XYZ file of C-alpha atoms in Angstrom:
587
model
C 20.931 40.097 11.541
C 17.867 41.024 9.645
C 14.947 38.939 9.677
C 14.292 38.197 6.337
C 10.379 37.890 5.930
C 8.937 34.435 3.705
C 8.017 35.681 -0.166
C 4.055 35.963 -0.041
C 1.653 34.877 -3.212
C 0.881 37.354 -5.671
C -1.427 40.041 -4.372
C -4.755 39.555 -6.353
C -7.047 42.925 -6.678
C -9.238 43.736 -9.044
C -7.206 46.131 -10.892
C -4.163 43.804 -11.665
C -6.213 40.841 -12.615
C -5.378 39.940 -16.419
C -8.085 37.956 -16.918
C -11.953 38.216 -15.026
C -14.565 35.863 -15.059
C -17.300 37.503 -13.263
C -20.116 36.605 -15.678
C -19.471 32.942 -14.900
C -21.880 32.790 -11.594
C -21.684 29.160 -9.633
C -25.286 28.735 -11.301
C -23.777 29.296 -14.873
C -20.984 27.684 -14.063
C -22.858 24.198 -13.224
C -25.190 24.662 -16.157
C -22.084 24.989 -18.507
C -20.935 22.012 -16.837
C -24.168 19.865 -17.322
C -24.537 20.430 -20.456
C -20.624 19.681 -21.026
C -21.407 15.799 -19.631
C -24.287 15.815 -21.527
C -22.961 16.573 -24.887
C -20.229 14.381 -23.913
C -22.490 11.400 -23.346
C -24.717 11.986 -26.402
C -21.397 12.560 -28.539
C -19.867 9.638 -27.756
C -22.860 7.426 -27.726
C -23.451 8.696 -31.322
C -19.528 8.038 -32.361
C -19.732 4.179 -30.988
C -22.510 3.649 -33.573
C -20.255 5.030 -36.696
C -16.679 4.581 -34.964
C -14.071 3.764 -37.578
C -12.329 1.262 -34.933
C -12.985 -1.701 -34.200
C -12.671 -3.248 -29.916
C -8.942 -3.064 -29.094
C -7.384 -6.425 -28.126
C -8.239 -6.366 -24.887
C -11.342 -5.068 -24.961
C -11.932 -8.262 -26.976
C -10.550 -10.308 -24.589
C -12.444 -8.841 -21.618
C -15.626 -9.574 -23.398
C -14.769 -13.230 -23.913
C -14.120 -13.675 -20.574
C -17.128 -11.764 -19.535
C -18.890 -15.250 -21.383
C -17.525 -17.195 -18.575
C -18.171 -15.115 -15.402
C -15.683 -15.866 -12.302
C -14.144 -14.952 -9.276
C -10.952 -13.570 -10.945
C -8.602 -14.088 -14.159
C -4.808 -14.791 -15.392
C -3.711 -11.092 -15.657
C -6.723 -9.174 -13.665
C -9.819 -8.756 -11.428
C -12.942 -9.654 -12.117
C -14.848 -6.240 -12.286
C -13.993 -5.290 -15.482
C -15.635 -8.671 -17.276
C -18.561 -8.061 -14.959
C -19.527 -4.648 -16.150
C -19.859 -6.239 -19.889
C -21.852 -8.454 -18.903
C -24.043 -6.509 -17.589
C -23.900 -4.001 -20.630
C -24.026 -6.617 -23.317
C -27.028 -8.722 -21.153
C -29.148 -5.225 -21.614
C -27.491 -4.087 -25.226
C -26.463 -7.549 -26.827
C -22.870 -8.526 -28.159
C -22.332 -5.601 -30.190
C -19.140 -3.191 -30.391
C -21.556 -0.289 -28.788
C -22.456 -2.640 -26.153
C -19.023 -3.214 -24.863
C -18.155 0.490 -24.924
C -20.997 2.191 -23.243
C -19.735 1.533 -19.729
C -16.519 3.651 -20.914
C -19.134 6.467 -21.871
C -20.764 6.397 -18.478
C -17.919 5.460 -16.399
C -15.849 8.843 -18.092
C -18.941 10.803 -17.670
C -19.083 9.687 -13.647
C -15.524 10.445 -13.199
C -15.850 14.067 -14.336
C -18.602 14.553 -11.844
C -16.679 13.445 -9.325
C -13.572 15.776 -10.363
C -16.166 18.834 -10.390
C -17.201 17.629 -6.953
C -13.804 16.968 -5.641
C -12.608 20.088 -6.977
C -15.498 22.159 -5.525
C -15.367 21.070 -2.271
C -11.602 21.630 -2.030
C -11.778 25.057 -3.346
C -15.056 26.453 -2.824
C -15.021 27.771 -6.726
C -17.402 26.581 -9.231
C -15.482 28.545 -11.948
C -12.246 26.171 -10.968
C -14.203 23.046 -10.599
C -15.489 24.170 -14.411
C -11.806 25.129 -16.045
C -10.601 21.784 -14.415
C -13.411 19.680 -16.023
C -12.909 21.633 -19.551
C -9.441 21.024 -19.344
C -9.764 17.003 -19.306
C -11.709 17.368 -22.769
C -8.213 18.809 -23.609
C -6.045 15.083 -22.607
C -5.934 12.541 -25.377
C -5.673 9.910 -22.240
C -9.051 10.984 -20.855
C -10.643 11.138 -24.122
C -9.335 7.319 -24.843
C -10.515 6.523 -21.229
C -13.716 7.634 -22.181
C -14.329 5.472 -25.551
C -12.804 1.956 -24.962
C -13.705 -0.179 -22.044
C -10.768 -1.363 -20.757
C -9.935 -1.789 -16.922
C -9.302 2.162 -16.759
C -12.173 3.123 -16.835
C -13.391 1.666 -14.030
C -10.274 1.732 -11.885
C -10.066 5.155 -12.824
C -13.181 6.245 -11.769
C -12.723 4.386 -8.208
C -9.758 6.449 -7.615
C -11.434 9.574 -8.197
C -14.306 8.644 -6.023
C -11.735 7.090 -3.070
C -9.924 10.531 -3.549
C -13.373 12.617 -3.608
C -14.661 10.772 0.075
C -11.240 11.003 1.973
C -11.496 14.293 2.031
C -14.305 14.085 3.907
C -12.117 12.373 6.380
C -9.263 14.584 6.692
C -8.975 18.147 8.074
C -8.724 19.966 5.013
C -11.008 23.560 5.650
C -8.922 26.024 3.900
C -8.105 29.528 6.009
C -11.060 31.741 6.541
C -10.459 35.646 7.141
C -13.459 37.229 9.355
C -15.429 34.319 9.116
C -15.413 34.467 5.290
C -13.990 32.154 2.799
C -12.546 33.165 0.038
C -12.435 31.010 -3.193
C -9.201 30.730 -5.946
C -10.244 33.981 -7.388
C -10.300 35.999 -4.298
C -13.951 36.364 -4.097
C -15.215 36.065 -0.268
C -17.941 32.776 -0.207
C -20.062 32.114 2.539
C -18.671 29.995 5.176
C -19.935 26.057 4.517
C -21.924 24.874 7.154
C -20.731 23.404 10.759
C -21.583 19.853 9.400
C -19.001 19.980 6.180
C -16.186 21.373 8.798
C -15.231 18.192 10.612
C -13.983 15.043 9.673
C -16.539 12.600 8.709
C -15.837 9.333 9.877
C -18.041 7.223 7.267
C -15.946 8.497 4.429
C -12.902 6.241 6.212
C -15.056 2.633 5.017
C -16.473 3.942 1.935
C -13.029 5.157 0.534
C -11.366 1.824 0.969
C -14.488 0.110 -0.113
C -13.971 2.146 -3.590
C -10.497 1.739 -3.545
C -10.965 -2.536 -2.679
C -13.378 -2.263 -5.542
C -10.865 -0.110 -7.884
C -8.480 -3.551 -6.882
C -10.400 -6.041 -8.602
C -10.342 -3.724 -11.938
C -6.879 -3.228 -11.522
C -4.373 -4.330 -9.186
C -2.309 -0.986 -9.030
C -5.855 0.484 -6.787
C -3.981 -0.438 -3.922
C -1.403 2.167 -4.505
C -3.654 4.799 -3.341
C -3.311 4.071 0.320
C 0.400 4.438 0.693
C -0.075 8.036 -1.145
C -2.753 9.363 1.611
C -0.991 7.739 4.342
C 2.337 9.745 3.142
C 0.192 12.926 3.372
C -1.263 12.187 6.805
C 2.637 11.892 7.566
C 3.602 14.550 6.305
C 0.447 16.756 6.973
C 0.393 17.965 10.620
C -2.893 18.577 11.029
C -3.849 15.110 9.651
C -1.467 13.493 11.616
C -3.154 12.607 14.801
C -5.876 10.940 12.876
C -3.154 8.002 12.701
C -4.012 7.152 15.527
C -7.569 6.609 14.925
C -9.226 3.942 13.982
C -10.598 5.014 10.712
C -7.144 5.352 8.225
C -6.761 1.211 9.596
C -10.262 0.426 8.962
C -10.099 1.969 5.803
C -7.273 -0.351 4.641
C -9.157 -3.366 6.010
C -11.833 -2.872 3.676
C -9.755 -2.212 1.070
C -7.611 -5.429 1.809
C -10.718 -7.863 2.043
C -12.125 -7.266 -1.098
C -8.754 -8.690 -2.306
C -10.326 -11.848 -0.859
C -11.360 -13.336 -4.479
C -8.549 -12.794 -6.436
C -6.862 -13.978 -3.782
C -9.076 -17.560 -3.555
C -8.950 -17.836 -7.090
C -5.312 -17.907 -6.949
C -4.744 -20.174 -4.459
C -6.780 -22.539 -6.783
C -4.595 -21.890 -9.726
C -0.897 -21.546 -8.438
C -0.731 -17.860 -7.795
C -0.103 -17.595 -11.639
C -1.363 -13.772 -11.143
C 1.390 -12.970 -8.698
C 3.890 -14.588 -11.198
C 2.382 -12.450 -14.634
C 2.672 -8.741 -12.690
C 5.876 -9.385 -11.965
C 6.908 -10.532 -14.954
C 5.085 -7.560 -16.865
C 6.451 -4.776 -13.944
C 10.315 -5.969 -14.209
C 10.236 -7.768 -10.899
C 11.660 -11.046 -12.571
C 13.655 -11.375 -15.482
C 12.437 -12.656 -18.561
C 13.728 -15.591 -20.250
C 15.287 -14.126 -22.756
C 19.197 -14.998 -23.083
C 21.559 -12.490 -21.507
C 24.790 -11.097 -23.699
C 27.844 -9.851 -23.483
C 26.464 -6.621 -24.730
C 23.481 -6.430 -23.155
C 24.988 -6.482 -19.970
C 27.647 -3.942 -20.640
C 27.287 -1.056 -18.195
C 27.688 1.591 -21.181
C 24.649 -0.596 -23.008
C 22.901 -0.692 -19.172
C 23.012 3.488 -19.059
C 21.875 3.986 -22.739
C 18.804 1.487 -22.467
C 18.063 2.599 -19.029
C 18.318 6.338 -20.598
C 16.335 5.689 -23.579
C 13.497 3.951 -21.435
C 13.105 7.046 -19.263
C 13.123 9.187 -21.890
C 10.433 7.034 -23.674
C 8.478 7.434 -21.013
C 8.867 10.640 -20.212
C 8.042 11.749 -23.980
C 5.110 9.403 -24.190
C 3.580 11.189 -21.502
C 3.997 14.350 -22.870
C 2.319 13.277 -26.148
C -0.654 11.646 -24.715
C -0.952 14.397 -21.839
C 0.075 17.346 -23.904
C 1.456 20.827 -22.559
C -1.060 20.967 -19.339
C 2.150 18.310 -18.380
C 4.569 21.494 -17.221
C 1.095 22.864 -15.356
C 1.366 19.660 -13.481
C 5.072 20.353 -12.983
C 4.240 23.741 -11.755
C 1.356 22.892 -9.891
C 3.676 20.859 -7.618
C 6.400 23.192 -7.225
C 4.019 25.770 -6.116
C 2.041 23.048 -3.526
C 5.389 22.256 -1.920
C 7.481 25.932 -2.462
C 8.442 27.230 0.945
C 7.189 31.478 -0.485
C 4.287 30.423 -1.528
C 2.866 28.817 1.999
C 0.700 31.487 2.884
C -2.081 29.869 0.439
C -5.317 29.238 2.325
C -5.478 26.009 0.014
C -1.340 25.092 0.360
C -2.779 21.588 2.377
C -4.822 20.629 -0.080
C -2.588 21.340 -2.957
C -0.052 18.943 -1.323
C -2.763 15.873 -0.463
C -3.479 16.352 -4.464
C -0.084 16.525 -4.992
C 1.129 13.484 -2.668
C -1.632 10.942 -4.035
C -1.010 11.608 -7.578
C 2.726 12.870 -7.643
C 3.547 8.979 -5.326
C 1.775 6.851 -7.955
C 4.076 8.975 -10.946
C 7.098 8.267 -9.160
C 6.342 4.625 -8.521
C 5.688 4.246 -12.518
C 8.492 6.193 -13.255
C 10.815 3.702 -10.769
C 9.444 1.125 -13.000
C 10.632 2.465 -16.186
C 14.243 2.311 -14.910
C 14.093 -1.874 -14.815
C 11.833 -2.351 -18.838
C 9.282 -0.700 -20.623
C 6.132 0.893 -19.163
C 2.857 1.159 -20.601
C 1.730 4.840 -21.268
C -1.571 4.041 -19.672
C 0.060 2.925 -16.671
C 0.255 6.605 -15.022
C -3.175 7.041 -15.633
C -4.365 7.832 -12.317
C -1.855 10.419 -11.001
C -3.289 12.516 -13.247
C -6.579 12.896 -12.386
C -5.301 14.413 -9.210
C -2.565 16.241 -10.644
C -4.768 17.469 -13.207
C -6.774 19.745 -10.884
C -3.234 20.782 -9.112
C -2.348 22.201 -12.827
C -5.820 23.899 -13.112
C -5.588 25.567 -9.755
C -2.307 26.858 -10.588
C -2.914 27.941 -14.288
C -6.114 29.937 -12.061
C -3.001 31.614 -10.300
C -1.311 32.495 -13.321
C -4.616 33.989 -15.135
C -5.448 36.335 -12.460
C -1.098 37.676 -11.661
C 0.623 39.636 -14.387
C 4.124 38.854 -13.874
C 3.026 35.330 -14.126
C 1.159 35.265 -17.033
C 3.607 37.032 -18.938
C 5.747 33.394 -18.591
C 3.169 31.581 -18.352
C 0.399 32.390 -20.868
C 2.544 30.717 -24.139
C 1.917 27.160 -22.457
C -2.044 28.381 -21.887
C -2.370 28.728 -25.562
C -0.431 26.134 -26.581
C -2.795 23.662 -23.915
C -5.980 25.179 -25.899
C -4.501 24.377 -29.332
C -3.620 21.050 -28.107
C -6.891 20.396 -27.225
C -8.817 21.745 -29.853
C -6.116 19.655 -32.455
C -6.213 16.122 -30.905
C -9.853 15.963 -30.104
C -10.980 15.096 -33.497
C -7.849 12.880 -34.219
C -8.057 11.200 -30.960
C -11.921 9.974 -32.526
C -10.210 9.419 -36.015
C -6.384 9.119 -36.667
C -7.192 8.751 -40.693
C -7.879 12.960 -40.527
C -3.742 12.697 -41.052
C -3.448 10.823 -43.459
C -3.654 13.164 -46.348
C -1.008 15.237 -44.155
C 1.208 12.369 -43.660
C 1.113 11.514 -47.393
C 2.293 14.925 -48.412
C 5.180 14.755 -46.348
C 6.190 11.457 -47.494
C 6.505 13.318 -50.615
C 9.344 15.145 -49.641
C 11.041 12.018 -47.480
C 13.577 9.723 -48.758
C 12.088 7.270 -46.538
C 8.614 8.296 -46.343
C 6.480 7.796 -43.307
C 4.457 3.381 -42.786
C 0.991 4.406 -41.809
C 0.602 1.662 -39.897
C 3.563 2.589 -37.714
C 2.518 6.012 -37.323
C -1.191 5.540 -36.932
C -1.970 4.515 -32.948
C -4.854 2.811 -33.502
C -4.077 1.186 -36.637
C -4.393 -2.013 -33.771
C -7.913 -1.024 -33.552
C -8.442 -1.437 -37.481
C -9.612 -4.217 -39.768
C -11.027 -7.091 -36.783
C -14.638 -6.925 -38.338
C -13.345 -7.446 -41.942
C -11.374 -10.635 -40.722
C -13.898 -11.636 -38.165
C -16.059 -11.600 -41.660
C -13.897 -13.326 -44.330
C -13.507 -16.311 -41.409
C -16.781 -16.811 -41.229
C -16.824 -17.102 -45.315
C -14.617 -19.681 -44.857
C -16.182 -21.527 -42.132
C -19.577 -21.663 -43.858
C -17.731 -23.943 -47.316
C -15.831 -25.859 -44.264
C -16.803 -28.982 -42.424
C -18.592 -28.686 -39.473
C -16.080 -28.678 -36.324
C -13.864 -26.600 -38.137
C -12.239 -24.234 -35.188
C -10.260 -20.998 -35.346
C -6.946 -21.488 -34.222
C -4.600 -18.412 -33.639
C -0.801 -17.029 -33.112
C -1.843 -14.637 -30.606
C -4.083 -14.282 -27.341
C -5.677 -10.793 -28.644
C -6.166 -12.353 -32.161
C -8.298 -15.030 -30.446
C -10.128 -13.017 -28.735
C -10.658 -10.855 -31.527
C -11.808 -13.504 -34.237
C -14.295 -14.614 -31.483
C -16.415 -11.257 -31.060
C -16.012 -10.332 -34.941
C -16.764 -14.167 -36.458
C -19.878 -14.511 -36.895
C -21.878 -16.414 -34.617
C -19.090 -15.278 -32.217
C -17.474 -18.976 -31.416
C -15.253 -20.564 -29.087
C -11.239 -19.556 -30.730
C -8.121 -21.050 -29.837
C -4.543 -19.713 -28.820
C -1.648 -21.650 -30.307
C 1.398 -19.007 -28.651
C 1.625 -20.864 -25.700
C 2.643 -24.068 -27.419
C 5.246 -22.886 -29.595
C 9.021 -24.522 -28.740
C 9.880 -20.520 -28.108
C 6.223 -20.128 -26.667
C 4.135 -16.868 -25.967
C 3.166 -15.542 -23.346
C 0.353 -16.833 -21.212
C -3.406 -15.985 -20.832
C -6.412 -16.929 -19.465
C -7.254 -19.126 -22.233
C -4.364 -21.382 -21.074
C -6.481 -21.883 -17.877
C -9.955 -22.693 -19.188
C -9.050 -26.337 -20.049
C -11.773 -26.772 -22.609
C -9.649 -24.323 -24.682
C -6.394 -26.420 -24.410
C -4.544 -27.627 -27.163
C -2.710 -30.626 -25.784
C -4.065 -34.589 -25.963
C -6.801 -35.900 -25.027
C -8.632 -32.617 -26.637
C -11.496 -32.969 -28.325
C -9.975 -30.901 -31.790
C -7.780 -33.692 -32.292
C -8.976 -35.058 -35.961
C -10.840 -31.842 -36.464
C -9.934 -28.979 -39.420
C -9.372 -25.477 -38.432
C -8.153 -21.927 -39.915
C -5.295 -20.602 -38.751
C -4.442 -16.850 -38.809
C -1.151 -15.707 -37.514
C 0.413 -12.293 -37.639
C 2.853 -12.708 -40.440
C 2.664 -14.098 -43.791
C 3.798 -17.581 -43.183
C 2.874 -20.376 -40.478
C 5.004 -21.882 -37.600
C 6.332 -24.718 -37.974
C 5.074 -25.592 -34.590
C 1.258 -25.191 -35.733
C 2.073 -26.869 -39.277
C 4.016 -30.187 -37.257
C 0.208 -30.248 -35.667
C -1.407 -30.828 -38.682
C -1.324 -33.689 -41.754
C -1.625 -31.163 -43.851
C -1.716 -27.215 -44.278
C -2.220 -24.728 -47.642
C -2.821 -20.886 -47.410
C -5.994 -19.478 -48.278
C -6.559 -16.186 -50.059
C -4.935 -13.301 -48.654
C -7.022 -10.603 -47.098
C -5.405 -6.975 -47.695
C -7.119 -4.596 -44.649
C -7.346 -0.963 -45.696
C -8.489 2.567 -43.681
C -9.792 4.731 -46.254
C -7.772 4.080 -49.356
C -4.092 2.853 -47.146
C -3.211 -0.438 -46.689
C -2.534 -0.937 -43.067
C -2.124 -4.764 -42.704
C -2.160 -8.320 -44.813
C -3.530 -11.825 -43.423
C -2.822 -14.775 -44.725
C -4.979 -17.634 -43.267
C -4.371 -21.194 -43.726
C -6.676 -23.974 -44.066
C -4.965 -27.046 -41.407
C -6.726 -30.641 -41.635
C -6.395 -33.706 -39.595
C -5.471 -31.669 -36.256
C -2.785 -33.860 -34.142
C -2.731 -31.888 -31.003
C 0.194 -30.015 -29.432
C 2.567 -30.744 -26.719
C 3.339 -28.352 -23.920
C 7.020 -27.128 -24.168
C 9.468 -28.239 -21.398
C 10.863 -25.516 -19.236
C 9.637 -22.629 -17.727
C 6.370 -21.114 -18.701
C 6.492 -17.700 -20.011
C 4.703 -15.508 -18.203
């Protein structure tokens, strides 16, 4: 029988190139990209000081805990309430203040993707399309305005990701002593000290990845994804039996050590919130009949993944199927003569684990569409690299070159809505024109969340100022509260009335401070306060903790000339206190 020989990567000459980039020198190429960070920086700095949005709801909260600095907190790590600090210490309380981190943190992380993808690669031009292409994700453009966790978790996966491979044994193929970069170009070899593994790069990535940990917990998903490549990688795979992959993990694992204390202290009530939010334990919601059909089970668990999937599309846009192919080609079987193929799959294996792992979690409730965050910033250079491939073959740009366009327009589309959603609105009121049911703003709008905080924050402190002194803010909803405190002015101390509802709310870290709790002997008892809830009327729970209660004006909040949401505040004297409910806490 014939031997049948493997199918080889497209040949790449000169001739049969579609697309040339020979102007774009390394030199030019790192100029272009300076001045890209740059302009991003400046940009955004500029935007925080006229931003139509207001801090998102955790943001808020982040801030307020950043008042009361400790070793950890209900839902997360410390780090992220630490970095405000730090910000607002140097910049004051201000919206601005909270963000800039974001700004730098975004900036940092495209370094280290140019860096990452540089060293990988050897091609300045890649390292260049791969930053450019970020400014094309709505995701990374959100990661780059609002100081969330993200931001910094993100960045301590790309830097954990950027120093292991300094570790592994990743020196692509060299032909005559020459290396050749993505575009076929020969490069000069790098020097004897770059070739082998560097051992200090084993500490320093689990230091960054321990680090990413007390941002957000999900850091620690990193290791199993490079282990799974050293396991699958045969080249890496005697390093297993090294000490560095182990010490790496140590490091990792002991700056776990206070969230870990701060647990113990507080009955591992961490533990019991992630896995209540990542479907590990059910939620205490009563079960049906229907619910627990097995057609119902299929359609929920169908419409879930398709959520997800879809959401991911939308906030990713058509570089998405790049990622798909990017993949396919690290892993196909006639395409393993590529002097990079090892590289591709460590890419592949750290970002495409940490998808599938999210993706798992869709099938038992709903997932965030933040939550895949960092498998992209891996699998976002694995889709540059292979869109390189497509621009410089033919036969594969032909198929390929619709989705290239349709990635620019993208791009060039949702980078000024992504800043302002209320550019659509004129659009979205001409369709409703022609809709029997025509389009809520407020349901379309994403950051319609975002909107309206600084007008409450004001018409509270209106009220407070005709009000008795002690009057407190008292609220439905642990974002609200954290909200009215950085937009009230004078910022004060709010309270959250959710978790004492006879159906209550879920829990947060202002159940924990016990100078914010509700229940007897607290100081509010006998004191006034304003209550602002989320819909028009008031619990009965929160009036039954009152003598009396009587709505105040309502306050209409509007983006441009749209009504996106109503309050309705309340005025509550003689404060009685409220109970904790019997049962199980809801997490």
């Amino acid at each position: 029988m014939a031997r049948v020989e493997p199918m080889k990567s497209p040949p790449v000459t000169e001739s049969t190139r579609p697309w040339r980039f020979d102007s774009l020198t390394p030199a030019r190429c790192r100029a272009i990209f300076v001045a890209f960070v740059l302009v991003g920086i400046v940009g955004h700095v500029i935007y925080l000081h006229h931003s139509p949005i207001d801090l998102s709801g955790d943001e808020a909260h982040y801030w307020d805990w950043s008042r009361r600095l400790g070793l950890s907190y209900y839902s997360k790590g410390p780090l992220v309430a630490y970095i405000i600090r730090v910000s607002c210490a140097i910049f004051g309380n201000t919206m601005p203040a909270v963000r800039y981190p974001a700004v730098l943190l975004a900036a940092m992380t495209s370094v280290v993707m140019y860096l990452l993808t540089l060293k990988l690669f050897k091609s300045d031009r890649l390292a260049l399309g791969v930053a450019l292409l970020s400014a094309a994700v709505p995701m990374f453009v959100a990661g780059s305005m609002l100081m969330t966790i993200d931001p910094p978790f993100f960045f301590c996966w790309a830097a954990a990701t950027y120093c292991v491979c300094f570790a592994l044994p990743l020196t692509a193929k060299s032909e005559g002593g020459r290396m050749k970069d993505d575009t076929g170009v020969a490069i000069a070899h790098p020097s004897s000290s770059n070739d082998g593994p560097s051992k200090w790069a084993w500490p320093v990535a689990g230091l960054l990845i321990g680090l990413g940990f007390l941002a957000k917990y999900a850091a620690l998903l990193w290791l199993p994804g490079v282990i799974l490549f050293m396991l699958f990688d045969r080249a890496s795979r005697p390093m297993l039996r090294t000490a560095g992959p182990w010490l790496m993990i140590i490091v990792a694992l002991m700056c776990t050590s206070p969230v870990m204390a701060w647990n113990a202290r507080h009955d591992w009530v961490t533990f019991r919130h992630v896995a209540k939010q990542t479907g590990m334990t059910d939620g205490d919601d009563d079960d049906t009949a229907e619910l627990n059909h097995p057609v119902r089970q299929v359609i929920n668990l169908t419409v879930r993944v398709a959520e997800f999937i879809g959401g991911q599309i939308g906030v990713i846009g058509p570089i998405f199927f790049f990622m798909i192919g990017g993949v396919v080609y690290a892993f196909g079987r006639r395409w393993r003569d590529d002097p990079h193929r090892r590289s591709l799959q460590l890419l592949a294996m750290v970002g495409g684990f940490f998808f599938v792992l999210t993706l798992l979690d869709a099938f038992r409730g709903k997932v965030q569409i933040n939550w895949p965050a960092p498998a992209y910033f891996t699998l976002l250079i694995l889709a540059g690299y292979f869109l390189s491939i497509c621009l410089r073959t033919p036969r594969w740009w032909t198929i390929w070159r619709g989705w290239a366009y349709s990635v620019i327009v993208f791009g060039l589309l949702m980078l000024p809505i992504a800043h302002d959603f209320s550019l659509l609105y004129p659009i979205i009121r001409g369709v409703n024109h022609f809709l029997k049911n025509p389009l809520d703003v407020s349901k379309v709008d994403p950051t319609v969340k975002l909107k309206g905080w600084s007008e409450l924050g004001q018409a509270l402190g209106d009220h407070l100022q005709r009000l008795p002194p002690g009057t407190f803010i008292l609220c439905d909803d642990y974002q609200q509260t954290a909200e009215t405190a950085f937009y009230t002015p004078g910022q004060p101390i709010t309270y959250y009335a959710g978790s004492y509802y006879t159906r209550p709310k879920r829990h947060s870290q202002y159940d924990i401070w016990t100078d914010r709790r509700l229940d007897p002997p607290s100081p509010l008892i006998g004191h006034d306060a304003i209550y602002i809830g989320k819909g028009s009327g008031i619990p009965r729970d929160v009036a039954l903790a009152f003598d009396h209660v009587e709505p105040l004006p309502d306050l209409d909040i509007k983006s441009g000339d749209v009504k996106i949401r109503s309050y309705r505040p309340y005025l509550c004297t003689g404060f009685k206190g409220m109970a904790r409910p019997s049962g199980a806490s809801e997490y």
